[in-house]
Every structure is written in C-alpha cells, then in structure tokens.
Coordinates of C-alpha atoms in Angstrom, one line a residue:
X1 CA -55.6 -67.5 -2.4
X2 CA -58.0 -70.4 -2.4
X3 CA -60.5 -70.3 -5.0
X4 CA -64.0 -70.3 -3.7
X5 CA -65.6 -71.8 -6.9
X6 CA -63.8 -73.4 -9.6
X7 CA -64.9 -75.0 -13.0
X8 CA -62.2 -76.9 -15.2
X9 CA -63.2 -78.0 -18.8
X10 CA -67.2 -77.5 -18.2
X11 CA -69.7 -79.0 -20.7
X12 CA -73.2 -79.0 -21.2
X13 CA -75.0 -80.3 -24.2
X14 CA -78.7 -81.2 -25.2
X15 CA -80.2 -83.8 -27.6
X16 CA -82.2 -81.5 -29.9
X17 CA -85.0 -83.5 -32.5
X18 CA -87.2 -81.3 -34.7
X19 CA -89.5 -84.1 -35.1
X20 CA -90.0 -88.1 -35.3
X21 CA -88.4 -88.6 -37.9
X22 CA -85.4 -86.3 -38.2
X23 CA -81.9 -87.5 -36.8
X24 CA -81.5 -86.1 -33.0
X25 CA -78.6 -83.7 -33.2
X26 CA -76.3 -82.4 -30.1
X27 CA -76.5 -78.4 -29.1
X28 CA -73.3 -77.6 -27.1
X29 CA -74.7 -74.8 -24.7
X30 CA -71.7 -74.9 -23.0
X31 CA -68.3 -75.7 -24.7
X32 CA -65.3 -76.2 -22.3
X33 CA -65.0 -73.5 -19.8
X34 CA -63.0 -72.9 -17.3
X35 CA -64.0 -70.6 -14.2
X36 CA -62.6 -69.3 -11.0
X37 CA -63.5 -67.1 -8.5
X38 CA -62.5 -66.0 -5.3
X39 CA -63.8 -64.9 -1.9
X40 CA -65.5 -61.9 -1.8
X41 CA -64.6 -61.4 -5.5
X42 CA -66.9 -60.4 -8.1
X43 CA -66.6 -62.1 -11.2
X44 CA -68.8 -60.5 -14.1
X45 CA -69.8 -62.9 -17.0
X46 CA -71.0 -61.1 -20.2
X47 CA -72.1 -62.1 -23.3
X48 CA -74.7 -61.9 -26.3
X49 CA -78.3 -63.5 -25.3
X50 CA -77.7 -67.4 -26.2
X51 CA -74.2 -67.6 -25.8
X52 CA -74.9 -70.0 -22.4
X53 CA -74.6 -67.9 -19.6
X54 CA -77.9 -68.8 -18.0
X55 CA -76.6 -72.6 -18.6
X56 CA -73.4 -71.9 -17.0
X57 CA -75.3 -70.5 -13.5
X58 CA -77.7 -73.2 -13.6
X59 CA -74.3 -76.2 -13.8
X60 CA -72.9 -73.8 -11.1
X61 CA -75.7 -73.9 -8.9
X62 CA -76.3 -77.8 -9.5
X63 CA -79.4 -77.1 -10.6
X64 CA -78.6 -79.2 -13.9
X65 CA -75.4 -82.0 -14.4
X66 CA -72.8 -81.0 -16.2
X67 CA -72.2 -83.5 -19.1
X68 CA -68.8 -83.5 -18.4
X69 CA -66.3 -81.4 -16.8
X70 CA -65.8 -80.6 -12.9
X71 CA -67.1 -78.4 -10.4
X72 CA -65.6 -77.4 -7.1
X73 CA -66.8 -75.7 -4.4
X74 CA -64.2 -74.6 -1.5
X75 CA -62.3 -77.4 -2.4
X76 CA -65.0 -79.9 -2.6
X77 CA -65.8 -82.0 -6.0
X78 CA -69.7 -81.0 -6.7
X79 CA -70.2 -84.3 -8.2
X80 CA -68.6 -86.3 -5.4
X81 CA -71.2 -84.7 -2.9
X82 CA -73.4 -86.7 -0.8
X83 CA -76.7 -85.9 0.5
X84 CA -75.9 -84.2 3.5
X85 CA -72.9 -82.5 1.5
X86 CA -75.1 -81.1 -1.1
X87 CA -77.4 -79.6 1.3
X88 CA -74.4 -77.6 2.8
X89 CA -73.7 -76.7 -0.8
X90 CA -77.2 -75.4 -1.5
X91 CA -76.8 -73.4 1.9
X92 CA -73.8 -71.8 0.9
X93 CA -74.6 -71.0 -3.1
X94 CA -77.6 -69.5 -3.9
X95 CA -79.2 -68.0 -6.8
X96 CA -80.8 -64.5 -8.1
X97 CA -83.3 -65.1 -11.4
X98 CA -83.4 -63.1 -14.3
X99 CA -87.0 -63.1 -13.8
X100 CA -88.9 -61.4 -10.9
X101 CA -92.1 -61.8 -12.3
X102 CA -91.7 -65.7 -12.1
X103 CA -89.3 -66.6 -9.8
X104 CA -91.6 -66.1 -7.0
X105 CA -94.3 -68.2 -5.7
X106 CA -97.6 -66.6 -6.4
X107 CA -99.3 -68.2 -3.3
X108 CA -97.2 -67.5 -1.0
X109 CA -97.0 -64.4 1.0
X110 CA -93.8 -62.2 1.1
X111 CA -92.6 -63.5 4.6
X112 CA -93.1 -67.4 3.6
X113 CA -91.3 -66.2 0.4
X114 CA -87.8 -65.1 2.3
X115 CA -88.3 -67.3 5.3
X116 CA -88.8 -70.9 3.4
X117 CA -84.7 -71.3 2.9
X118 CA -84.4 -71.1 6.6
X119 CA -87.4 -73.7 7.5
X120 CA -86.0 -75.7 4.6
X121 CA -82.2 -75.9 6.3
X122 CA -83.9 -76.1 9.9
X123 CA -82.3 -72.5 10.9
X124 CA -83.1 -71.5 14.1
X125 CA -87.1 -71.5 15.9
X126 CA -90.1 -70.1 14.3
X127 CA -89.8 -67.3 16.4
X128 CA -86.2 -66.4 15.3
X129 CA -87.1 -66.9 11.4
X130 CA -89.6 -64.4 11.7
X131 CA -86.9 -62.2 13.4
X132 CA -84.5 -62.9 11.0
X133 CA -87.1 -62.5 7.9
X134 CA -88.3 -58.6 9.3
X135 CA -84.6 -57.6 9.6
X136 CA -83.6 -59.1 6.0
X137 CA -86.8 -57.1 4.6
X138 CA -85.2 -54.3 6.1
X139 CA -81.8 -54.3 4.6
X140 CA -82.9 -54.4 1.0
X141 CA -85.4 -51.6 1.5
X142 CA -88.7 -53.5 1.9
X143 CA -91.3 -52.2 4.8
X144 CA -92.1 -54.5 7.6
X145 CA -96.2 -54.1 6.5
X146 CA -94.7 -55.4 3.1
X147 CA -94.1 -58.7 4.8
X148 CA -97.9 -60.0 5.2
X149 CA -98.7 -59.4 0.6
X150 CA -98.1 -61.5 -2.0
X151 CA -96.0 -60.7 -5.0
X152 CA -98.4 -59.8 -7.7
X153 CA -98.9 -56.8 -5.4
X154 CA -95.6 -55.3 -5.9
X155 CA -93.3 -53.4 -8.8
X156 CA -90.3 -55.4 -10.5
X157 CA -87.9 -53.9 -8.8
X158 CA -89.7 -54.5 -5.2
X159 CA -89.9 -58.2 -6.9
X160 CA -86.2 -58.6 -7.2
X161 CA -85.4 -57.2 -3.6
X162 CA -87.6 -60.1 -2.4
X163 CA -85.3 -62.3 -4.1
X164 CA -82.6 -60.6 -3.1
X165 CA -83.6 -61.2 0.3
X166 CA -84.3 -64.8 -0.1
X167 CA -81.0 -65.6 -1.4
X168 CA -79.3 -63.9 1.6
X169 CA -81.7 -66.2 4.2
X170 CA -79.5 -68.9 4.8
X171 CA -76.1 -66.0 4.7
X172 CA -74.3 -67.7 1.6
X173 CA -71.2 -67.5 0.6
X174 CA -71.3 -66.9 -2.7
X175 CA -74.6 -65.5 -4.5
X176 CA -74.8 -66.6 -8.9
X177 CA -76.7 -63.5 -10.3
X178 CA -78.3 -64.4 -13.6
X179 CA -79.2 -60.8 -15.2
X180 CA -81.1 -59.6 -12.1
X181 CA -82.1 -56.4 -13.1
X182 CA -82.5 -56.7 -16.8
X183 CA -86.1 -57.1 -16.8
X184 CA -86.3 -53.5 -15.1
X185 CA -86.4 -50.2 -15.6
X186 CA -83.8 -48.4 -16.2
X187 CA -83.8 -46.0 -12.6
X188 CA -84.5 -49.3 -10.8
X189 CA -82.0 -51.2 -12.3
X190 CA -79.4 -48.6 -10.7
X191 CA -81.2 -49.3 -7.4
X192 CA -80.7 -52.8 -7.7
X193 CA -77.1 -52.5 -8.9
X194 CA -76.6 -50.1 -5.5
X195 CA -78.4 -52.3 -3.3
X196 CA -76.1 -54.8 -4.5
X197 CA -72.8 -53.4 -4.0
X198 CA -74.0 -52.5 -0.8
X199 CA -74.5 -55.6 0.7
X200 CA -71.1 -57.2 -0.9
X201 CA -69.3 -54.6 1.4
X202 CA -71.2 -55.2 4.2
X203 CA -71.3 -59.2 3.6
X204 CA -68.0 -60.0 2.1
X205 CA -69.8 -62.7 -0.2
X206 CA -69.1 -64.1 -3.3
X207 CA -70.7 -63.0 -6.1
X208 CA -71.2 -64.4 -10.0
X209 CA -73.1 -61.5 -12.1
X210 CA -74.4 -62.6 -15.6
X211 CA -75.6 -59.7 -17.7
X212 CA -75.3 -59.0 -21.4
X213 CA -74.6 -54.8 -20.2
X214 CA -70.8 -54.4 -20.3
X215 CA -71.7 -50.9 -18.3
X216 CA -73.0 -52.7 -15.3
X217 CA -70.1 -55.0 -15.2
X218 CA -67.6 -52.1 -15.2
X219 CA -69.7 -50.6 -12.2
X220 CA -70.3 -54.2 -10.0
X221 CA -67.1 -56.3 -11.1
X222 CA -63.7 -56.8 -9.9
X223 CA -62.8 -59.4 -12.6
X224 CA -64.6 -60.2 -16.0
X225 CA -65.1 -63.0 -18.3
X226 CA -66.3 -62.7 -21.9
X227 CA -68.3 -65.8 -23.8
X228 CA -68.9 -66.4 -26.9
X229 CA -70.6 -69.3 -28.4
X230 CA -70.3 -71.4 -25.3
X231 CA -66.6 -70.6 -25.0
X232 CA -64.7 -67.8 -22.5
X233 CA -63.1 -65.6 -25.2
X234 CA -61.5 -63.2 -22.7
X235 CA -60.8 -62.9 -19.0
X236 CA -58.7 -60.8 -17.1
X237 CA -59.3 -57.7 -14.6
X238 CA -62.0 -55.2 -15.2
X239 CA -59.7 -52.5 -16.4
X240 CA -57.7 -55.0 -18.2
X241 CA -61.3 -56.2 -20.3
X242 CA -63.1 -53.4 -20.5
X243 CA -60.2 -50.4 -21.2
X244 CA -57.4 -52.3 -22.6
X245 CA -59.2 -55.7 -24.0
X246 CA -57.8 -58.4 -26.4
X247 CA -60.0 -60.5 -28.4
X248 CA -62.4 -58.5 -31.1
X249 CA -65.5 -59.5 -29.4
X250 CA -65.0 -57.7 -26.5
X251 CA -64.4 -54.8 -29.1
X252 CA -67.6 -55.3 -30.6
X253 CA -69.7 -55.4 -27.2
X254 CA -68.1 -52.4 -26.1
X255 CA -68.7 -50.3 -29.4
X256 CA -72.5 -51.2 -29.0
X257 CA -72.7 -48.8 -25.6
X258 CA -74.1 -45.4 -26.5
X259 CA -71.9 -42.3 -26.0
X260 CA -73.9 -39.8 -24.0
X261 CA -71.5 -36.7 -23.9
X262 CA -71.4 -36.6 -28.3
X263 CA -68.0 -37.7 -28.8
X264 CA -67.5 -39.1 -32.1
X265 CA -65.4 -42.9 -32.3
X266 CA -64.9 -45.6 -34.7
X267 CA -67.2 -48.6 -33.5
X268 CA -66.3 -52.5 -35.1
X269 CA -69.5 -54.1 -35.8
X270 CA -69.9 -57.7 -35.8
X271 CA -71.2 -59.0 -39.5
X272 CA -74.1 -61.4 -39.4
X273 CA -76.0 -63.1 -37.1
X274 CA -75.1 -65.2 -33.6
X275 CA -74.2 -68.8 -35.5
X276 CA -76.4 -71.5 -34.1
X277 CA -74.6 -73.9 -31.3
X278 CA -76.2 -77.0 -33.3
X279 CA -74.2 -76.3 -35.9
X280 CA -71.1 -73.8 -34.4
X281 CA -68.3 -72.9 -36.9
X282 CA -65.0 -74.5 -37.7
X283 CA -61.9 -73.2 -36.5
X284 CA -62.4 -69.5 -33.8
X285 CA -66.4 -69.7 -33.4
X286 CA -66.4 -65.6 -34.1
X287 CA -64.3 -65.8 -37.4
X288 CA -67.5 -65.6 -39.2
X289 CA -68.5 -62.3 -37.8
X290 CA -65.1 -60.9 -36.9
X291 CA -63.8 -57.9 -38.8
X292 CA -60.3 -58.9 -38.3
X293 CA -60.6 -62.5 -39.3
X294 CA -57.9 -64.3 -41.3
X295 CA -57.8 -67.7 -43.5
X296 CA -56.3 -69.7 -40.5
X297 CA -59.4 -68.4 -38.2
X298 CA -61.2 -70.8 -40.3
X299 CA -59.4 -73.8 -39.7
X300 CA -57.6 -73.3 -36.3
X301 CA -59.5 -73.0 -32.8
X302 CA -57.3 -70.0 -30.8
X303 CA -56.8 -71.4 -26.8
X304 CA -57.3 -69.3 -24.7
X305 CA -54.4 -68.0 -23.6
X306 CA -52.4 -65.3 -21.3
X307 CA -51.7 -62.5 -23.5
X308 CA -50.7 -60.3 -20.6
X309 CA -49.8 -61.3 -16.6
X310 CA -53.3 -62.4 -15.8
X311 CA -55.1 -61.1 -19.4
X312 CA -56.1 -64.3 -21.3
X313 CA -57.9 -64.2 -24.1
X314 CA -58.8 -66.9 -27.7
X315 CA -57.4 -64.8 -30.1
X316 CA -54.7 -65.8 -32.9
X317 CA -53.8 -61.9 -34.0
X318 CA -54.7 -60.2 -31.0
X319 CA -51.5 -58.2 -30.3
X320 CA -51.1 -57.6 -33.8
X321 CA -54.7 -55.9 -34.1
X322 CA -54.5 -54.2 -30.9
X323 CA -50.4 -53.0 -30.5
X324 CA -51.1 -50.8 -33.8
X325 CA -54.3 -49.4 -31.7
X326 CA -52.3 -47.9 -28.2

C-alpha cells in the first residue's frame, strides 16, 4: 500500500545564543527521521518530554520548514507545493494541540471556533456551515446550546472536543495529534481516547498520536515509533514494541508504567538525566543512560535497522540483551 505520509531523512535545527556575546550554537530538535504512515493507520509516536515530538508534528503539518530532509504527502513533495497545492494540503492534514486552554481563540464563540476551517476553504454556503458545525458538535458530545459560548466557559476536556471538532471541519485525511489529552484528567482523558477511536472507525482517517503514555498508545495505535534524542530508536507493530520490544529505551519507558494488580517485576531504570540536544552524545545518544551499554556504544552510532520482518530498532546488542530474556 501507498503511504499516506512519508518523511525520509527529516531535520530540524535552531540557532541557540545565550547572549551577545557568546558563540551561537545549533540545537538539533530533530535528527534524521524517517516516517511512514498509511491510510487509516494509526501511527503512535512516544517519547520523553524534549525528545522533539512536538517539532516533528509541527514539520509534518508545515507549520515550520524542515531544515532539510523531505516530506510527502499522498505522493506529493511538501516542499514542491504551490499555493493552491498547499491549501489542499492544509485541507487534508490537520492538527490537535496539546493545549486546550490555548489553542482556542478566546473571542470567538464555539460555532465561529469549528466553523472558521470551512469559511477559510470556501466549503459550502453559510447556511450549510452552520449545518455542518451543529452536526460536528454533535458527534463529539457537545450540545447544540453549547454552540453560541465561548471557551473560557467550558472544562478541558469539553475544550479539546471543540478541537476535535474543528480539525474534522474540512473531513481530513489524516489528523497529527500532539498529546491531546495530557493536560486532562485522568477520567476525561479516557473519554477523549474513546471519542477518538470512535470517529477513526467511523472516518477511516489517518491519524499521528504524540504522547509520552506508552499505555495510551497500546490502547489507540496500530503501529509505534519510539524517539529518543531527536532520533526513532524503535518502530515496528504495537505488539512487536510494546510486548516483545528491542532497543533498551523502550525497556525503560515501559518499566515506568505502574502495576495496578501487585505483581512484583524487575524494572531497568535509565541513569541520569535527558542529555541536552545542544550538546547530544557521541556514538548511540542513550549510551549514557543505558544499563546495557558497551565501550563501542561510545564511539559508534547504531542505524536503525530491521531486527525482525518489520521490527527495526538502533541498537548494537539488542538480540543479545533480549534472546537471553524470552
């Protein structure tokens, strides 16, 4: 199959200065990724806060350049996109924030809110945009009388269904969520994740999901990606990840989920802190927090690499750690 969205080699950096006179240094928020995803596939991307998943939706949504690398979307280059070309492209990518208290504008009442997208791409009359708003308010659980406040009058989770509904306006193809219900509670957040699922059944779309919660992911995802650093460290299936995964990492994330029925395991825990992307290490960028590490971790970056038929992960001793394991 076709992949719907597809990054090769995709770099973002920033010129960082402390102050007038120190030297300007790079940080690489994004370090050579490569991304694919398929129709109607959900692709989960997890990793520590600052590792550059927020970057990578914002390059995938053309919402900042890449400052090198390639994006493709159905087949066509992102940068080779003319006007008309990236207004088709907004239409059919759109974006869920992290943030419900921010994303939306304060002024504007709920109905402007979901209905701008369509005024914006000309959809249809006024008439039929007001239509089409009262039946999108519908489907993610708002109340028709909901339609005529304005934001600050609603919970965070009622927030994020407003954004929810605005991204499905214009009926994308694919949908970048960028942690969409971690700034909620913990009973809406499984109302979110629901209301979710729900409409990629009943819509067939696309769907990116960013989230640091490797639980979530194993509940939402059909494939996941692991990053590190700037850098996928693991891919593969969700079973393949998440049950059987490859690269210590993904170890690590997993053995910081709280048991709730007791059960007594070993957990790997990472030593140290998240190593700053101004000044990443030499060699595998987790050999200086990873429990297995070895003397040519230091010196030689792992590729990433099929470990299993369509497992990859950046990992020099990864079937010699895990083999001894299962």
């Amino acid at each position: 199959m076709k992949p719907l969205l597809n990054a090769q080699n995709l770099v973002k950096q920033f010129p960082v200065q402390a102050g007038p006179f120190e030297p300007r240094r790079i940080l690489t928020a994004v370090a050579g990724i490569d991304l694919e995803l398929y129709p109607g596939e959900t692709l989960g991307l997890a990793g520590e806060s600052g590792c550059g998943k927020s970057t990578v939706a914002r390059l995938l949504t053309g919402l900042m350049p890449a400052s090198s690398g390639s994006i493709s979307f159905d087949g066509r280059e992102l940068g080779s996109l003319d006007a008309p070309g990236l207004v088709r492209f907004r239409k059919e990518v759109q974006m869920i924030f992290q943030d419900p208290f921010s994303s939306l504008n304060p002024r504007m009442r709920v109905e402007e809110i979901i209905g701008e997208p369509l005024a914006i791409h000309g959809i249809g009359t006024p008439a039929e945009r007001r239509d089409r708003v009262a039946t999108l308010a519908t489907r993610v659980g708002l109340s028709p009388d909901h339609l005529k406040r304005f934001p600050h009058e609603f919970s965070g989770g009622q927030r994020q269904r407003i954004g929810i509904a605005r991204a499905l306006a214009v009926s994308p193809r694919l949908i970048i969520a960028d942690e969409p219900v971690s700034a909620l509670d913990l009973s809406i957040q499984a109302q979110i994740i629901n209301l979710l699922q729900d409409l990629k059944a009943e819509l067939d779309l696309g769907f990116l999901f960013i989230t640091h919660d490797l639980s979530v992911l194993r509940h939402l995802s059909d494939r996941v990606a692991i990053m590190y650093l700037g850098r996928i460290v693991e891919t593969g299936s969700r079973e393949a990840v998440l049950d059987r995964f490859l690269h210590p990492y993904t170890e690590v994330l997993l053995s910081a989920i709280p048991r709730i029925d007791g059960a007594k395991e070993h957990r790997v825990i990472a030593r140290g802190e998240l190593p700053s992307p101004l000044a990443p290490p030499s060699g595998c960028p987790f050999h200086t927090r990873c429990p297995y590490a070895q003397p040519v971790c230091a010196s030689e970056p792992p590729p990433l690499e099929e470990k299993e038929p369509g497992h990859a992960a950046a990992c020099h001793f990864s079937k010699d750690i895990y083999r001894s394991k299962r």
